[in-house]
Amino acid sequence: MKYIQTVEAGLLEFSVGKFRYLELKKPFPEEAILRHISSNVTFVIFQIHSQYQNTTISFSETLLPNASETGTDKGLVSILRPEQSMCTWHLETLDPEPVQNVAIPLSYSESDPIPGGCNLEFDVDIDPNIYLEYNFFETTIKFAPANLGYARGADPPSCDVKMGPDSRWRLQYDVYQYFLPENDLTEEVLLRHLQRMAEVPQVQASAVKVVTLTADDKTSVSFSSLRGQGVIYNVIVRDPFLNTSTAYVPTHTYACSFEAEEGNCSSLGRVSTKVFFTLFALLGLFICFFGHRFWKTELFFIGFIFMGFFFYILITRLTPIKYDVRLIVTAIAGSIGGIFLVAAWWRFGVLTLCMLCVGLVLGFLVASVAFFTPLGNLKIFRVDAVFWVTFSCIAIFIPVVFMGCLRILNILSCGFIGSYSVVLAVDSYLYTSLSYITLNILRRALHVDFRRAFVNVPFQTNDFIVLAVWGMLAVSGITLQIRRERGRPFFPPHPYKLWKRERERRVTNILDPSYHIPPLRERLFSRLAQIEGLFQKEQPAGERTPLLL
């Protein structure tokens, strides 16, 4: 089956509700035509889509700001006159490379609401398009309010003169989100899945409804940006009085650029990120299976996470340094934090303080998982104070609950935190939604406006595999450590006390061979003298004066 149908010179014939693939080239604008429109149709929405190259659609050959649209997902509303049975649109592209598109005209009756019919913000008088903006943190969609439908030849209803039930204020807007297959950036997949998001029944059957807005709400919705993951958005405007609905023109994003020289959609993982999280995962994997036995190594791991997380937030919010430099500085600061926690344990030996740090990191992960669920999209948690207080309570609750059984708390922390580091490493090479468990919390701390974003993510085959690996590693590590530590002391003794006791024993016990060991300074000088002797010329033995005859 031929995927792309190349446009021939002349008119492009379209049928209502049927998609058509076409290819547009820069010097050859084309004209699309829809014939034999039924008399009960009052308006037609013509929409055209491409992956990342812009296409222009207009009512006439001359491009006018209020009668044309340019972009990857654009459409126009044609209000039909009495007796009109044909519509035409002009299509072209300014991109030097050929652009593959899919287009469709959709017809509606006088009882259907008109998307963008009360537009006061954008250029086109009746604008059915959804405007999308994104950055590293969030993706925001905006659209113009709709108006009530009306018969051919009649005057459109007034938008803002009255606000009763017989005006456009009774309309409601359902916002839908649809995820493309993970790790698939192909044009064919996008254009095929866009066909599921153009008409009302297919949108309702295929996509997930995120939120319903009323006419009193602002026509703008924010989502968490999923870099490298294809997402399609659409809005269905409903008239609850007449039980009719109309779909806006769907829009899509990958939260990245296909044409950028650095950091484009095809090369998302930075080398610095891969190195950092690969080393972090190796240490985490060791902690997952041997963390409780190697107690000081685990403390270094926990201190690294503690200091690194807060230091990254600090330097990101206060300094404009580049990402690679931030990552290096974070690694250094995290290492200092790990060394400090180990030193604190060695000198003071306060087990409760060390286990509080361990429990808080596990509590942080548990709280992140809780807000990764639909709980995180509740409206009440858009208030920063409510969110952070609730998050902190969950994080503190974990060490408090396990304070009576610290060894179990420590082994659980080793298993879950160590195995999750593997998930983060996998995400630096291959997209997985599970990395957003902690990344969403980091974004919330870094970006003020992220509180208004919905944090939905896809959960597809890759995610189920990574989740299974995470679970198996955690269970295996926890089980192994519980079995191995059975019958052993719960925690190692205070290192400083052991060192001090051993030192006193050596001083007082002259029978101990270590008592006769010279001080460190004398041993160093002795070793240097031995090394120096290796480079001196050996003197021959015997008499060196001549014999007297």
mmCIF file of C-alpha atoms in Angstrom, residues 227 261-264 266-280 323-328 331 424-425 427-430:
data_model
loop_
_atom_site.group_PDB
_atom_site.id
_atom_site.type_symbol
_atom_site.label_atom_id
_atom_site.label_comp_id
_atom_site.label_asym_id
_atom_site.label_seq_id
_atom_site.Cartn_x
_atom_site.Cartn_y
_atom_site.Cartn_z
ATOM 1 C CA ARG A 227 10.794 15.411 25.994
ATOM 2 C CA GLU A 261 21.691 21.205 15.767
ATOM 3 C CA GLU A 262 22.168 20.289 19.435
ATOM 4 C CA GLY A 263 19.697 18.469 21.658
ATOM 5 C CA ASN A 264 17.214 17.612 18.914
ATOM 6 C CA SER A 266 16.866 12.243 17.661
ATOM 7 C CA SER A 267 19.669 12.740 20.211
ATOM 8 C CA LEU A 268 18.010 13.491 23.519
ATOM 9 C CA GLY A 269 20.472 11.892 25.935
ATOM 10 C CA ARG A 270 23.503 14.046 26.707
ATOM 11 C CA VAL A 271 26.836 12.300 27.216
ATOM 12 C CA SER A 272 27.229 13.922 30.629
ATOM 13 C CA THR A 273 23.809 12.622 31.712
ATOM 14 C CA LYS A 274 24.619 9.099 30.566
ATOM 15 C CA VAL A 275 27.965 9.061 32.377
ATOM 16 C CA PHE A 276 26.509 10.518 35.577
ATOM 17 C CA PHE A 277 23.534 8.175 35.846
ATOM 18 C CA THR A 278 25.471 5.099 34.696
ATOM 19 C CA LEU A 279 27.991 5.539 37.531
ATOM 20 C CA PHE A 280 25.146 6.376 39.892
ATOM 21 C CA TYR A 323 23.695 21.969 32.295
ATOM 22 C CA ASP A 324 26.942 20.011 31.916
ATOM 23 C CA VAL A 325 28.736 22.266 34.390
ATOM 24 C CA ARG A 326 25.802 22.026 36.815
ATOM 25 C CA LEU A 327 25.974 18.244 36.648
ATOM 26 C CA ILE A 328 29.724 18.195 37.392
ATOM 27 C CA ALA A 331 28.511 15.420 41.508
ATOM 28 C CA LEU A 424 17.151 6.570 36.032
ATOM 29 C CA ALA A 425 20.104 5.122 34.137
ATOM 30 C CA ASP A 427 15.987 6.620 31.007
ATOM 31 C CA SER A 428 19.231 8.303 29.934
ATOM 32 C CA TYR A 429 19.484 5.777 27.085
ATOM 33 C CA LEU A 430 15.851 4.813 26.419
#
